Coordinates of C-alpha atoms in Angstrom, one line a residue:
X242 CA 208.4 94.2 154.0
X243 CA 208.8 95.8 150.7
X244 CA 211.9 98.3 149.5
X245 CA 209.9 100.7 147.0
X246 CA 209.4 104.6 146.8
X247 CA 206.7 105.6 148.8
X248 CA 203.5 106.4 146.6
X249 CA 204.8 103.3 144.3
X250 CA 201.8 101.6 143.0
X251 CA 203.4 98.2 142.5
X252 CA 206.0 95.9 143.9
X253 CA 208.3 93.5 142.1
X254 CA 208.7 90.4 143.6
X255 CA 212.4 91.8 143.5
X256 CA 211.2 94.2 145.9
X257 CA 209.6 92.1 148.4
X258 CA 212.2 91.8 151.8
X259 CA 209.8 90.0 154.1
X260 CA 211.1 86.7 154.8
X261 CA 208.1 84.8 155.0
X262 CA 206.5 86.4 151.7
X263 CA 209.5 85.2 149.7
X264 CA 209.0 82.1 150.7
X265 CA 205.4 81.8 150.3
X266 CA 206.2 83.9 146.8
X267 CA 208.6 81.0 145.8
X268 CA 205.9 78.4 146.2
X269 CA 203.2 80.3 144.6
X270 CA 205.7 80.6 141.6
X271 CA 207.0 77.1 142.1
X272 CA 207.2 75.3 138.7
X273 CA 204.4 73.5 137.5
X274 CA 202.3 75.8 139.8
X275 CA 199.5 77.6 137.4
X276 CA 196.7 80.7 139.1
X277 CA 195.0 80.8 135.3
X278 CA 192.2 79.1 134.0
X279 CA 189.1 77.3 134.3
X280 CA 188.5 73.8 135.4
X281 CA 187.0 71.2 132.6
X282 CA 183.6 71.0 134.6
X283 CA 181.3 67.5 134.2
X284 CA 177.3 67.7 134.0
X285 CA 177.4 66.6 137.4
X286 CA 179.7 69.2 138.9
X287 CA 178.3 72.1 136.9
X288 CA 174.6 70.8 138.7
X289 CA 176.4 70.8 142.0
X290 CA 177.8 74.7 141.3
X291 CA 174.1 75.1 140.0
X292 CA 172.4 73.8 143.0
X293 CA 174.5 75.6 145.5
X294 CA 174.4 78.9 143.8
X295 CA 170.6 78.7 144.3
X296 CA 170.6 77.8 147.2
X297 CA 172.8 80.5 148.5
X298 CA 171.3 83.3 146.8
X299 CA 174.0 85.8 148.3
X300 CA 176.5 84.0 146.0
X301 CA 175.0 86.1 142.8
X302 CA 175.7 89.4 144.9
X303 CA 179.1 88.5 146.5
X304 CA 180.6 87.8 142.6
X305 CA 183.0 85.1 141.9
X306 CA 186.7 86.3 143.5
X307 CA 187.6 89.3 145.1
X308 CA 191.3 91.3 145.4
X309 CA 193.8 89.7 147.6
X310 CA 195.5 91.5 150.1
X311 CA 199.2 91.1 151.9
X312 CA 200.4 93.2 155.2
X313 CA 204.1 92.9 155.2
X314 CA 206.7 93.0 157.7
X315 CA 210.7 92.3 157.5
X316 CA 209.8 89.3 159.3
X317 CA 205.1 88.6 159.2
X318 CA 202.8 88.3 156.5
X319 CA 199.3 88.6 156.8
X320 CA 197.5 87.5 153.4
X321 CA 194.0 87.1 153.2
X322 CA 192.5 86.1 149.3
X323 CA 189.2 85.0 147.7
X324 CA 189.4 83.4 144.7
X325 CA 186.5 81.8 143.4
X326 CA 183.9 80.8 146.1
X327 CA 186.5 80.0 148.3
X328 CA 188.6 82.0 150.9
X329 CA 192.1 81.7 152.2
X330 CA 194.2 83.7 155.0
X331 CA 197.7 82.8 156.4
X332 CA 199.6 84.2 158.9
X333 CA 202.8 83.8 159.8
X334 CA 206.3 85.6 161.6
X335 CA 209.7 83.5 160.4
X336 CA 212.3 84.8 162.5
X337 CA 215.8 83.1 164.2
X338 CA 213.3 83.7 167.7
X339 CA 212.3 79.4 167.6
X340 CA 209.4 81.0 170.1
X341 CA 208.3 83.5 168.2
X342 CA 207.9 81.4 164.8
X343 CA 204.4 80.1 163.7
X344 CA 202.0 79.5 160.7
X345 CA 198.3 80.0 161.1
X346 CA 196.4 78.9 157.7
X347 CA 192.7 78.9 157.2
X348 CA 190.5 77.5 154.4
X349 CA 186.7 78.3 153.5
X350 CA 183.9 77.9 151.7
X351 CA 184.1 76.8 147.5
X352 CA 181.5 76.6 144.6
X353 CA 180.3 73.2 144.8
X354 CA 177.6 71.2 146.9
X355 CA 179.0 70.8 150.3
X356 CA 180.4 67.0 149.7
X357 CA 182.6 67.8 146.8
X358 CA 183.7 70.7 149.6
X359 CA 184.5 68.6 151.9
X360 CA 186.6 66.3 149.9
X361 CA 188.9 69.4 149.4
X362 CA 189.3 70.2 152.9
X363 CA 190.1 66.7 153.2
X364 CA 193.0 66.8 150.7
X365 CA 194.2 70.0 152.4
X366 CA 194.1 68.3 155.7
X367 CA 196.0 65.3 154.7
X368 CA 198.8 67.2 152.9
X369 CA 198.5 69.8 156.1
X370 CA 198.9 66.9 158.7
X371 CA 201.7 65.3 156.6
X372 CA 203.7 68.6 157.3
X373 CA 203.5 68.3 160.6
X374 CA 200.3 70.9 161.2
X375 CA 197.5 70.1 163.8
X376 CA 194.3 70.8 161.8
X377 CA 190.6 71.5 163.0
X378 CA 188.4 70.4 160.1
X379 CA 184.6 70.8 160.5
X380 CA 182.8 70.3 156.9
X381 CA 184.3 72.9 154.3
X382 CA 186.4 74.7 157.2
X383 CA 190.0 74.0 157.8
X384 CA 191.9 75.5 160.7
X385 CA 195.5 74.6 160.8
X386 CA 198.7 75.7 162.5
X387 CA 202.0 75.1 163.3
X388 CA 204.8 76.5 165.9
X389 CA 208.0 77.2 167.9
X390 CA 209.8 75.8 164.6
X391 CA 213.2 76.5 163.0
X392 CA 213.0 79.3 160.3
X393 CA 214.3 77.4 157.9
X394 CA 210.9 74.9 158.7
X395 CA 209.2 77.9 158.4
X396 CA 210.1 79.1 155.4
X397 CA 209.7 75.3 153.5
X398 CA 206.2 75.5 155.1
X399 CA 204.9 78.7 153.5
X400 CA 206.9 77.6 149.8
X401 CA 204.4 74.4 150.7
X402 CA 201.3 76.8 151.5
X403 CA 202.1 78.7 148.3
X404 CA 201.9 75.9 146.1
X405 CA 199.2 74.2 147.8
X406 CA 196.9 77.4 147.6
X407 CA 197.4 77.4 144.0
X408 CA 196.8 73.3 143.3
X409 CA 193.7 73.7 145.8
X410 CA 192.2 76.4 143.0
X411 CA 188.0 75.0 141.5
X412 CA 189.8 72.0 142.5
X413 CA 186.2 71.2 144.7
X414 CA 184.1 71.0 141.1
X415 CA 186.4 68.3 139.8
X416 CA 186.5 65.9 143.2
X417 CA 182.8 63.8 142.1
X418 CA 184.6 60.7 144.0
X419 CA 186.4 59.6 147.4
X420 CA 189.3 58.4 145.1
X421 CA 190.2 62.0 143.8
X422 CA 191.3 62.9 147.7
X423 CA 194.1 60.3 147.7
X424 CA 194.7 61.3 144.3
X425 CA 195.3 64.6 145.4
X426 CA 197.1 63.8 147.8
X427 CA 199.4 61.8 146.3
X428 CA 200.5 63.8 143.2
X429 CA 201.1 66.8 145.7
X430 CA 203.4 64.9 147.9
X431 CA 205.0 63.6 145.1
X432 CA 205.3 67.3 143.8
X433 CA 203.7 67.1 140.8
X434 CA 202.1 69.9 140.4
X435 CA 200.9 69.3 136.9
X436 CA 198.3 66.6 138.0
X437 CA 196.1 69.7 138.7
X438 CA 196.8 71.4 135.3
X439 CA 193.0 69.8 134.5
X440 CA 193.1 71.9 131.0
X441 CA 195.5 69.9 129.6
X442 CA 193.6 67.0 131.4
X443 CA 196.3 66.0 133.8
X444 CA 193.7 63.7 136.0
X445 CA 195.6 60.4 135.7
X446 CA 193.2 57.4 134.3
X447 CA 190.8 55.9 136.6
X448 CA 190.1 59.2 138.3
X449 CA 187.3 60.9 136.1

């Protein structure tokens, strides 16, 4: 999955040779796409954080994000990643096998009150379902999934995933209203990523 020396202690995206992890590299990287910085948080959505911090009192020992991890092969990736409240894995193997080919993608959790969570899962499961995934969604867990696809499907889904991942970032403190899922929705379908740029306060007007 990787062409490095053994012992190295970090990879180049240069140096990544799995197939599906290029692609979902590509969409992470996409442009507009940003990991960095904080959400603007309102009164109301620093009380929701608030609230659900206390009443999940492991929150204050788990700490806010955690290392991600990737298991690479020529043709799988396994990545698994916290960031915030919220945790992510994917799976996938992108092969010319049609059979063999699948994406498994699971979504968790977030720091906001369990409404504002859901409304997330929601915009995931929209965007998901437009790509042609079945999705499971119960509350603030999404289970979705796709197979026996072309790997050329493949790989567009996991450029998707990569970008998605990054839009769907703290995005659950900023959704106070139903109108922020179609929102959502929208701008990433539309492929404008810089909609969720909120620190240059890319919410477009009449969605505050």
């Amino acid at each position: 999955g990787v062409a490095v020396r053994p012992g190295a202690r970090t990879v180049a995206p240069e140096q990544i040779t799995s197939v599906p992890m290029i692609a979902l590299w590509r969409g992470m990287t996409a442009p507009g796409v940003r990991w960095s910085g904080a959400r603007p948080i309102d009164l109301r959505g620093f009380m929701s954080v608030w609230a659900t911090t206390m009443v999940d009192a492991g929150r204050s020992e788990r700490g806010l994000g955690d290392n991600s991890y990737a298991m690479l092969g020529s043709h799988y990736v396994n990545f698994g990643s916290r960031l915030g409240y919220h945790f992510t894995t994917l799976e996938s193997v992108c092969t010319d096998e049609l059979h063999e080919n699948h994406v498994i993608f699971r979504f968790k959790g977030g720091a906001a009150d369990l409404q504002r969570r859901e409304r997330r899962v929601r915009f995931l499961a929209d965007v998901l379902r437009a790509h042609a995934f079945e999705v499971d969604r119960r509350q603030d867990l999404l289970n979705a999934w796709v197979r026996k696809l072309p790997r050329e499907r493949i790989e567009a889904l996991l450029a998707m995933l990569g970008s998605l991942m990054a839009c769907a970032r703290q995005l659950d403190v900023v959704m106070h209203g139903e109108m922020t899922v179609q929102a959502c929705t929208d701008a990433f379908m539309a492929g404008r990523f810089g909609f969720f740029d909120f620190e240059s306060g890319a919410l477009p007007d009449g969605v505050k």
